XYZ file of N, CA and C in Angstrom:
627
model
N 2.279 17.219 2.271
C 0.855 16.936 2.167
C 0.598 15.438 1.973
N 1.193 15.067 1.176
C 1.411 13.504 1.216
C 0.874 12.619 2.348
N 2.377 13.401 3.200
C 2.887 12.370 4.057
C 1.258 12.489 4.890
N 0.922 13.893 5.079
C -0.228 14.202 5.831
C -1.386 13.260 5.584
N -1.498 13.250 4.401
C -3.153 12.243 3.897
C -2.780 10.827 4.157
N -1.849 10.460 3.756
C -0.959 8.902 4.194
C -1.524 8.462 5.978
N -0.874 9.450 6.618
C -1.036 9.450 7.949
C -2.101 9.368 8.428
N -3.005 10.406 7.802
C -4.815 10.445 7.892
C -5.407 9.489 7.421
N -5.273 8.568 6.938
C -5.916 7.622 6.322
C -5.628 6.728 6.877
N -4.576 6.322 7.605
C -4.066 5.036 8.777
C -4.479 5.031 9.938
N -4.589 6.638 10.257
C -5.098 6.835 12.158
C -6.755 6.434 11.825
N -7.263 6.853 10.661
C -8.519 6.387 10.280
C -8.894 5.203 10.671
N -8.231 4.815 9.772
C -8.682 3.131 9.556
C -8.388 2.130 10.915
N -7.115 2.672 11.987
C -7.183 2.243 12.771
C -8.026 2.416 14.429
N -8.285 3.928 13.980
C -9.501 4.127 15.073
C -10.546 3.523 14.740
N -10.713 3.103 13.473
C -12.306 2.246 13.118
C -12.634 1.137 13.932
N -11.197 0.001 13.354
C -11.163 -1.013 13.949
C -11.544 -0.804 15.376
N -10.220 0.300 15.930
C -10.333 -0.188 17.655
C -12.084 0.136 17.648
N -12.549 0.949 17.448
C -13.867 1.579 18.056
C -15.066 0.462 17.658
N -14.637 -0.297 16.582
C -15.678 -1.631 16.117
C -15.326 -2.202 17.098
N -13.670 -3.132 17.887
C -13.469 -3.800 18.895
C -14.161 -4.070 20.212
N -14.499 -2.432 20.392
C -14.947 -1.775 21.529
C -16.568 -1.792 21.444
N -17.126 -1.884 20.543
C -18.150 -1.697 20.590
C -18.929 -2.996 20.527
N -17.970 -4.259 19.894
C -18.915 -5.586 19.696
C -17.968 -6.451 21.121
N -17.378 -5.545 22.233
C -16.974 -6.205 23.493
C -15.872 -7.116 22.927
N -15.210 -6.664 21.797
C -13.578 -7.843 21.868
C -13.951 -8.606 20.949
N -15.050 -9.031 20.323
C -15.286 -9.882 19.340
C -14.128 -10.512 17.944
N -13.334 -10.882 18.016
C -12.060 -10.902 16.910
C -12.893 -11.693 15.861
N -14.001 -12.126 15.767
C -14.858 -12.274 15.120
C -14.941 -11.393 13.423
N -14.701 -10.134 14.018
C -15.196 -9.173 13.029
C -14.324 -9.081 11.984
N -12.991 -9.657 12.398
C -12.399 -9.874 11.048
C -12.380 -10.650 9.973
N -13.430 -11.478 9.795
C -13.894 -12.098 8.955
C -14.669 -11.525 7.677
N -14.635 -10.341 8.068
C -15.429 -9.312 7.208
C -14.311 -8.530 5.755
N -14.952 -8.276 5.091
C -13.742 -7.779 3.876
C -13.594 -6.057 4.544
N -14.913 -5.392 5.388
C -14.388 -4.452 5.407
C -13.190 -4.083 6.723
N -12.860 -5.382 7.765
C -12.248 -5.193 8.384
C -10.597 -5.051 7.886
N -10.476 -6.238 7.203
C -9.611 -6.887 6.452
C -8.667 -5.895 5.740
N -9.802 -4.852 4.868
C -9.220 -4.129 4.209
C -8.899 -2.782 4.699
N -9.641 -2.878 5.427
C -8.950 -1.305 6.503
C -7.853 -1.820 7.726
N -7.482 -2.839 7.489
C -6.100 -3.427 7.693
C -5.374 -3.247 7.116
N -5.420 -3.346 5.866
C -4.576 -3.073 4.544
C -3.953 -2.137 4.244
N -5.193 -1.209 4.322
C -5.086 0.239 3.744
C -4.392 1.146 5.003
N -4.667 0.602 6.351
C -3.637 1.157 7.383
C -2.174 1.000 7.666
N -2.387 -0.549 7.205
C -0.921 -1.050 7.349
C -0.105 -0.001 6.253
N -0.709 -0.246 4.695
C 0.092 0.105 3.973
C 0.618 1.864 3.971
N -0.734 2.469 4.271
C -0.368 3.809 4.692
C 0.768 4.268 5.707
N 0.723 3.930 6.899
C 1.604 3.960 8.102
C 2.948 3.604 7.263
N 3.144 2.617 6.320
C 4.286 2.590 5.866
C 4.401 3.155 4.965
N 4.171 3.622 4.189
C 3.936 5.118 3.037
C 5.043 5.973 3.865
N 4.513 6.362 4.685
C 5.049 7.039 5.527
C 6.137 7.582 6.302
N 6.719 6.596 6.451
C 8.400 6.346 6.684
C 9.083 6.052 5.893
N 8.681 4.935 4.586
C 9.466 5.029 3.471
C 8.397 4.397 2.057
N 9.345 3.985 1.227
C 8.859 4.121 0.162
C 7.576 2.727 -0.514
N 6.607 3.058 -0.812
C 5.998 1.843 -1.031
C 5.496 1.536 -2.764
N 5.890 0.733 -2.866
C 5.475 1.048 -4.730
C 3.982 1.078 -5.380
N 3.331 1.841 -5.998
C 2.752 2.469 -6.300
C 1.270 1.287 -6.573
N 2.108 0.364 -7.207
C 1.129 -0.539 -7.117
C 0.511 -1.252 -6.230
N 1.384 -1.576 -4.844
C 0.611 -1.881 -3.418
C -0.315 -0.552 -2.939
N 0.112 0.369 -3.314
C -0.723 1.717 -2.874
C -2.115 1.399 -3.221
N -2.058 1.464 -4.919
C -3.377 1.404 -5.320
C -3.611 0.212 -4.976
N -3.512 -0.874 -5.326
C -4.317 -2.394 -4.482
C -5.221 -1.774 -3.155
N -4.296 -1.376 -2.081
C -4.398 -1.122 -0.796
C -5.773 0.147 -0.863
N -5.909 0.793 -1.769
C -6.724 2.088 -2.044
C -8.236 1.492 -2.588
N -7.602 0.918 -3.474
C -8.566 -0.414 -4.335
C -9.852 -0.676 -3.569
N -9.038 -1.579 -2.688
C -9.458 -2.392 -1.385
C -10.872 -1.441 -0.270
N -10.169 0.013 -0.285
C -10.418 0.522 0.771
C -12.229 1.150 -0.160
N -11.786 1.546 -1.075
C -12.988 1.772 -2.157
C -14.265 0.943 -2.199
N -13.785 -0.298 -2.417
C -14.428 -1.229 -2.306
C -15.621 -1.594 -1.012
N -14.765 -1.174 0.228
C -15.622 -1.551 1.102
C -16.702 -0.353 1.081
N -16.175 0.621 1.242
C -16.939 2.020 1.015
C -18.374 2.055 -0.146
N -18.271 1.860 -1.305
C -18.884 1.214 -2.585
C -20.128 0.430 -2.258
N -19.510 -0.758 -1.592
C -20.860 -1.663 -1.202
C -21.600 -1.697 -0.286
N -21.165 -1.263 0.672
C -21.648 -0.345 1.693
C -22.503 0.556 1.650
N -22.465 1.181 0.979
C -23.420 2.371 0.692
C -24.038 2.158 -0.348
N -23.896 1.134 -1.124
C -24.538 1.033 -2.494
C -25.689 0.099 -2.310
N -24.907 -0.968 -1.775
C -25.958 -2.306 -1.339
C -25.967 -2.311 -0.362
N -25.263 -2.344 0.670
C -25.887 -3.019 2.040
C -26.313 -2.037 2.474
N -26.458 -0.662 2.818
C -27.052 0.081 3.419
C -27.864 1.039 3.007
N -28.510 0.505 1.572
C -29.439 1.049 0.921
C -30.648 0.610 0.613
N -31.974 0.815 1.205
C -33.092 0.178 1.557
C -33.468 -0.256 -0.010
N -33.221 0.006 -1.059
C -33.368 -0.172 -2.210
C -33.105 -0.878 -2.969
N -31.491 -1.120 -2.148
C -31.016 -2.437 -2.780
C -31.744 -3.999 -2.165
N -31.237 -4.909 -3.632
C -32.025 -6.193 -2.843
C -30.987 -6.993 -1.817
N -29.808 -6.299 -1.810
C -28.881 -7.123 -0.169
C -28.773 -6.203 0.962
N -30.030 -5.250 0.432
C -29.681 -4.384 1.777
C -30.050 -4.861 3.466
N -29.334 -5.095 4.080
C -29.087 -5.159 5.807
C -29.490 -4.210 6.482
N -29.979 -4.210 7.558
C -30.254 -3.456 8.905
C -29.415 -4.014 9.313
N -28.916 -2.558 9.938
C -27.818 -2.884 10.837
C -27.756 -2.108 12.048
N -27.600 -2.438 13.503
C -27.752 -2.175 14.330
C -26.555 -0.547 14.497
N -25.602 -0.762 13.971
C -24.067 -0.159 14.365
C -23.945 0.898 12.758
N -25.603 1.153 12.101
C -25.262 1.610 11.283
C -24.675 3.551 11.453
N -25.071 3.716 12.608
C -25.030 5.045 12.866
C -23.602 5.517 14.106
N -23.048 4.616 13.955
C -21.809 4.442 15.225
C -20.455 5.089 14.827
N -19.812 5.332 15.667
C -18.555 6.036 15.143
C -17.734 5.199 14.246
N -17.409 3.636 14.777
C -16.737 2.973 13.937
C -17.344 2.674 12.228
N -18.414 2.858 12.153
C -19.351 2.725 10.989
C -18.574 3.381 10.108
N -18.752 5.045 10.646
C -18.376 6.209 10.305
C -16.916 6.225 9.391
N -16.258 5.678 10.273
C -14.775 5.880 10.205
C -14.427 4.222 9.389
N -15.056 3.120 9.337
C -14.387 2.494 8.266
C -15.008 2.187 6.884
N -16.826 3.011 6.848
C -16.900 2.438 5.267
C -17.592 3.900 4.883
N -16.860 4.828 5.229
C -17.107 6.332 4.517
C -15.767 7.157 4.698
N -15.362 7.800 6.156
C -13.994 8.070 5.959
C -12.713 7.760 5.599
N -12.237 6.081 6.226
C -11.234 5.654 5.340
C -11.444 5.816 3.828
N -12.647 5.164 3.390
C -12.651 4.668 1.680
C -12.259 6.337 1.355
N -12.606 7.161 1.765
C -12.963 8.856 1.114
C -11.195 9.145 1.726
N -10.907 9.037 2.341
C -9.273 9.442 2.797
C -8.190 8.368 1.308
N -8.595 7.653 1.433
C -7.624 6.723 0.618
C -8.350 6.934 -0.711
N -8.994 7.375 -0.843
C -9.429 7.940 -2.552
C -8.976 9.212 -2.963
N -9.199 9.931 -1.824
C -8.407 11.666 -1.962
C -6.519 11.240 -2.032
N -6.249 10.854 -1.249
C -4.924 10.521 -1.217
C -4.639 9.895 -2.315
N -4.816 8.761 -2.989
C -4.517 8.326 -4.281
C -5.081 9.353 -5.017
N -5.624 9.423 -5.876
C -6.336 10.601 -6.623
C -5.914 11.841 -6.619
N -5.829 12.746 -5.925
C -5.506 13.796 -5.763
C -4.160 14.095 -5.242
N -3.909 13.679 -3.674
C -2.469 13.407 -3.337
C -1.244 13.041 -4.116
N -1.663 12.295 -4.362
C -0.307 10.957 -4.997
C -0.279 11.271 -6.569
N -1.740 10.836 -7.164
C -2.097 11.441 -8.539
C -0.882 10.349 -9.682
N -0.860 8.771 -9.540
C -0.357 8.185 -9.986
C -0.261 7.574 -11.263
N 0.774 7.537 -11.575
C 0.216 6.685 -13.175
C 1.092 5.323 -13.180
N -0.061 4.178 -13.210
C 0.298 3.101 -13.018
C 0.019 1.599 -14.598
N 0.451 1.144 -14.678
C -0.185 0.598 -15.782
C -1.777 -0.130 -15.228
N -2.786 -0.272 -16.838
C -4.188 -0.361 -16.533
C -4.133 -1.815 -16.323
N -3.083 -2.655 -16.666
C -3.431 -4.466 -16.469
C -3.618 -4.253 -14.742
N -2.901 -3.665 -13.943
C -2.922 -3.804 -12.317
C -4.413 -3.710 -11.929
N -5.404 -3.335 -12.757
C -6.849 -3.262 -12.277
C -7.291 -4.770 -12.110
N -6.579 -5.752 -12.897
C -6.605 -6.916 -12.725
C -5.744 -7.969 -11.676
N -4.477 -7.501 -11.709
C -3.635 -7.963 -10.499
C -4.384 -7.807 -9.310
N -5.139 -6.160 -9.303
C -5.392 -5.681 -7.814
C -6.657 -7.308 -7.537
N -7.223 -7.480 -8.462
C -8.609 -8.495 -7.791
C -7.804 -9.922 -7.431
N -6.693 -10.152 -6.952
C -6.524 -11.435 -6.523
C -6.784 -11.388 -5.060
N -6.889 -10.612 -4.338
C -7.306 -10.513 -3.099
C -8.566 -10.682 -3.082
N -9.605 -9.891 -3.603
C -11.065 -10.427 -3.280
C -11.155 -11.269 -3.657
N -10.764 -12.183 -5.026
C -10.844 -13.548 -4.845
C -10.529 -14.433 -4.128
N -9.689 -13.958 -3.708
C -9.484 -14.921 -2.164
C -9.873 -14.907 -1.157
N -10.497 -13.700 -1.361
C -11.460 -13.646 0.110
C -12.432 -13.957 0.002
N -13.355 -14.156 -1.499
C -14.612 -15.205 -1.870
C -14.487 -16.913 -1.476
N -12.876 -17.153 -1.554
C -12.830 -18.206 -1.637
C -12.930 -19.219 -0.264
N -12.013 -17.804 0.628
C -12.042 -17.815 1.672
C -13.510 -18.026 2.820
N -14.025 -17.188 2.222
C -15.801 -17.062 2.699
C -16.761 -17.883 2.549
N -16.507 -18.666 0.969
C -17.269 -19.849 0.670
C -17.306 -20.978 1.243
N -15.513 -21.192 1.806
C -14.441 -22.755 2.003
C -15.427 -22.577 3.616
N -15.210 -21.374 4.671
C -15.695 -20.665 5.995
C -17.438 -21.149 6.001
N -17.697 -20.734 4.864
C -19.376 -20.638 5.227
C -19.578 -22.563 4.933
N -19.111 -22.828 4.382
C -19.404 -24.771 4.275
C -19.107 -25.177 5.452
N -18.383 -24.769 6.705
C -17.604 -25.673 7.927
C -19.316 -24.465 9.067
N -19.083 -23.233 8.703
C -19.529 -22.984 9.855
C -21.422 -21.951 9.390
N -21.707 -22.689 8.185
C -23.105 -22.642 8.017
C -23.319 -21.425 8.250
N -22.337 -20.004 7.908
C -23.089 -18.887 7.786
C -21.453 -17.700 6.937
N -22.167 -16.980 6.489
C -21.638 -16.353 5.406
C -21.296 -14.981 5.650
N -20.679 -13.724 5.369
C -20.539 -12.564 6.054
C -21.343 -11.379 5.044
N -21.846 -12.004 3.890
C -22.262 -10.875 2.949
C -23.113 -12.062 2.592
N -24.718 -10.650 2.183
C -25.998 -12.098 1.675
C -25.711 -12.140 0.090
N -25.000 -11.437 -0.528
C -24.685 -12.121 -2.029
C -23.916 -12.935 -2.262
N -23.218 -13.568 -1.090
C -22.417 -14.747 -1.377
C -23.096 -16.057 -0.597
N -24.176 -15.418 0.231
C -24.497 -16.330 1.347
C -25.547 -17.559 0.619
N -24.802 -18.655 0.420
C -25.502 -20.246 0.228
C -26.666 -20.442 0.684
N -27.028 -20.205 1.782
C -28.064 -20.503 2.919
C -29.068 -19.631 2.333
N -29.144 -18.594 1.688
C -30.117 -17.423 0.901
C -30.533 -18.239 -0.538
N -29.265 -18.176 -1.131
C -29.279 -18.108 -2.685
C -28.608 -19.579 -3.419
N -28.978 -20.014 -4.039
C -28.651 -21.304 -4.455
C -27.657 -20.781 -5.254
N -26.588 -21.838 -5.602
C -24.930 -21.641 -6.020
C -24.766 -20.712 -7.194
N -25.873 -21.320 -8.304
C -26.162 -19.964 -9.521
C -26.174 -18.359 -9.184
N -26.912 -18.674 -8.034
C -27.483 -16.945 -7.696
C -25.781 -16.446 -7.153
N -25.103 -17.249 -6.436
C -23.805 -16.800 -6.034
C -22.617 -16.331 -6.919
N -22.809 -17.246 -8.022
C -21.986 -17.140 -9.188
C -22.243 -16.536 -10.173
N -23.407 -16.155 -9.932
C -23.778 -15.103 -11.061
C -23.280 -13.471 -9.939
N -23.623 -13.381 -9.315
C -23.119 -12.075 -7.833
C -21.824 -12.026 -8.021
N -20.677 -13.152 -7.983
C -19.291 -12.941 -7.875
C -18.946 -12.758 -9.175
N -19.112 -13.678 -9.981
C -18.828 -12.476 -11.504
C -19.050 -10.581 -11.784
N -20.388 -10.601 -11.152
C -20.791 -9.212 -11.300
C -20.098 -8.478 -10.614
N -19.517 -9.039 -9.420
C -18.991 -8.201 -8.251
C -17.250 -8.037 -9.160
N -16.830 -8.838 -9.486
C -15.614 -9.335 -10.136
C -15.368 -8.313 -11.017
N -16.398 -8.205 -12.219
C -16.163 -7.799 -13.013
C -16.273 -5.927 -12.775
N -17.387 -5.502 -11.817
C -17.749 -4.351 -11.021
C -16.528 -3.663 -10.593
N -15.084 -4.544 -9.675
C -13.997 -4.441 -8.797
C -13.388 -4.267 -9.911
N -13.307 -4.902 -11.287
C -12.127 -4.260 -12.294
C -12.453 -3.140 -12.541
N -13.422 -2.867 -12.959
C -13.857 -1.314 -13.627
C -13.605 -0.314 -12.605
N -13.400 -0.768 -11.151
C -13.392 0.021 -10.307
C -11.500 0.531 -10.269
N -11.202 -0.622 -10.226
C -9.522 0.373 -10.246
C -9.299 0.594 -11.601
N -9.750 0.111 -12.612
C -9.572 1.127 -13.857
C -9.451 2.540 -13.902
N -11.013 2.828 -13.269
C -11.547 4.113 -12.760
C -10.358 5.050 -11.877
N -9.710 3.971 -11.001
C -8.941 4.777 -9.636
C -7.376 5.154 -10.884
N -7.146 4.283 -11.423
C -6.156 4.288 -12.266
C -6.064 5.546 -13.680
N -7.436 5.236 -13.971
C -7.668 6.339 -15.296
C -7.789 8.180 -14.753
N -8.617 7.862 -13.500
C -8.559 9.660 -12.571
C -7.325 9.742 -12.102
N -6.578 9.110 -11.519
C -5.000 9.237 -11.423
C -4.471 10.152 -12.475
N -4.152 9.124 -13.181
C -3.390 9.628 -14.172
C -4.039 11.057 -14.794
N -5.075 11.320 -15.016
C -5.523 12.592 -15.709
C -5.608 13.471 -14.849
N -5.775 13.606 -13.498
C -5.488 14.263 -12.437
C -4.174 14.757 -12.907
N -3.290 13.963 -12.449
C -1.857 13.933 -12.235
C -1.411 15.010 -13.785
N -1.877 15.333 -14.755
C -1.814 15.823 -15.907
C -2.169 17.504 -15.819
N -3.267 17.609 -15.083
C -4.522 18.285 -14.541
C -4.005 19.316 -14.109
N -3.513 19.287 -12.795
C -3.767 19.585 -11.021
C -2.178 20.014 -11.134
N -1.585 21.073 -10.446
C -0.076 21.506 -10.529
C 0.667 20.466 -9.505
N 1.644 20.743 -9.467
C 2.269 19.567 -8.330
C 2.549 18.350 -8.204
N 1.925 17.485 -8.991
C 1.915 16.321 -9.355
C 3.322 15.740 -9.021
N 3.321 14.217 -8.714
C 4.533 14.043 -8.569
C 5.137 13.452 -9.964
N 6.151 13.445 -9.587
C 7.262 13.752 -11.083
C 7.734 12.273 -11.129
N 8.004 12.234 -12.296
C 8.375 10.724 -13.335
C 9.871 10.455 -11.956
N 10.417 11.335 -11.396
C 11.831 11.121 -10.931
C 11.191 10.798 -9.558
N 10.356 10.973 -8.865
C 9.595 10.889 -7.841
C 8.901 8.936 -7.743
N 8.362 9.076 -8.923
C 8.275 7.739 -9.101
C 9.365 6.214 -9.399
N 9.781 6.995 -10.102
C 11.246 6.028 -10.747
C 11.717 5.710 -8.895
N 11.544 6.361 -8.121
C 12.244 6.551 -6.551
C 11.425 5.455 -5.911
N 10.555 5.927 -5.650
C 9.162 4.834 -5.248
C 9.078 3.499 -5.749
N 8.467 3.440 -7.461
C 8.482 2.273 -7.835
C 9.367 1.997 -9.315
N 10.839 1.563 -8.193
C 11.649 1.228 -9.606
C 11.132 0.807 -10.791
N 10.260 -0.128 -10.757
C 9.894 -0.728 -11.810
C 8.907 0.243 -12.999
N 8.040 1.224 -11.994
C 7.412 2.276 -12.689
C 6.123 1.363 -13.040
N 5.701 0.584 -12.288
C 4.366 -0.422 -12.794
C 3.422 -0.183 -11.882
């Protein structure tokens, strides 16, 4: 079953991409986006799940990641309610579909339920060195080429306060969030029969972190 949700969650994430490819005519453009980026991640790392062993803590990062895009997506940008919410042309499209509702929901069932891991709670903090770098990345991007990929980071909207007050919130939002993925893990894994076993892990991630 594992291997099954592992697998499902990679063909996911990679039919997204191709079908976004296909749909903005080849644009390599689109990877500038965190949700492309991370359903890169979460495919790559799955597909290798798969054949062999990946330690528990790239899992969740990689799961983290995939949450994340899913989260803001539906929370803010595509919620008329919110104040960064976007119209979006491609909101109703297959690739839509498949990278900021099915992946995030495949790689949450699979960690969570599947896998059902117990990892230590500092990694909720390790996991955010990636979105920080992809803020940093976006900020260094939006100064050379005068436009931004998300309007809570976007300069050209919000003067530098309004940004830095957003990336803290977002910052601090992304810890609580793999806390969350970390704390249902583990009580799952307690829960639910089947669970994988301390010897299962010790296999996976020598280190057990």
């Amino acid at each position: 079953m594992t291997v099954v949700f592992r697998a499902l969650t990679a063909a996911c994430a990679v039919a997204g991409i191709v079908f976004l490819l296909v749909w903005n005519h080849g644009d390599l453009g689109a990877f500038v986006y965190f949700t492309v980026q991370s359903s890169v991640v979460i495919a790559v790392v799955s597909a290798v799940a798969v054949f062999r062993a990946v330690p528990a803590s790239v899992r969740g990062a990689a799961t983290l990641y995939s949450v994340i895009t899913g989260t803001v997506y539906h929370a803010l940008l595509a919620n008329p309610s919110s104040p960064f919410y976007q119209e979006d042309s491609g909101a109703h499209t297959v690739h839509n579909l498949l990278l900021h509702t099915a992946t995030p929901i495949l790689a949450a069932v699979t960690w969570l339920v599947i896998e059902r891991e117990r990892v230590k709670w500092w990694l909720a903090a390790v996991w955010l060195a990636y979105p920080l770098a992809y803020l940093v990345f976006a900020l260094i991007r939006g100064a050379f080429v005068h436009e931004y990929p998300y309007p809570f980071i976007d300069l050209n909207k919000q003067h530098a306060g309004g940004v830095t007050v957003n990336s803290i919130g977002f910052t601090i939002a992304f810890f609580l969030l793999g806390l969350l993925l970390i704390g249902i893990g583990a009580l799952l894994r307690g829960v639910l029969p089947g669970g994988r076993s301390d010897e299962d892990a010790r296999v996976e991630d020598p280190a057990r972190v």
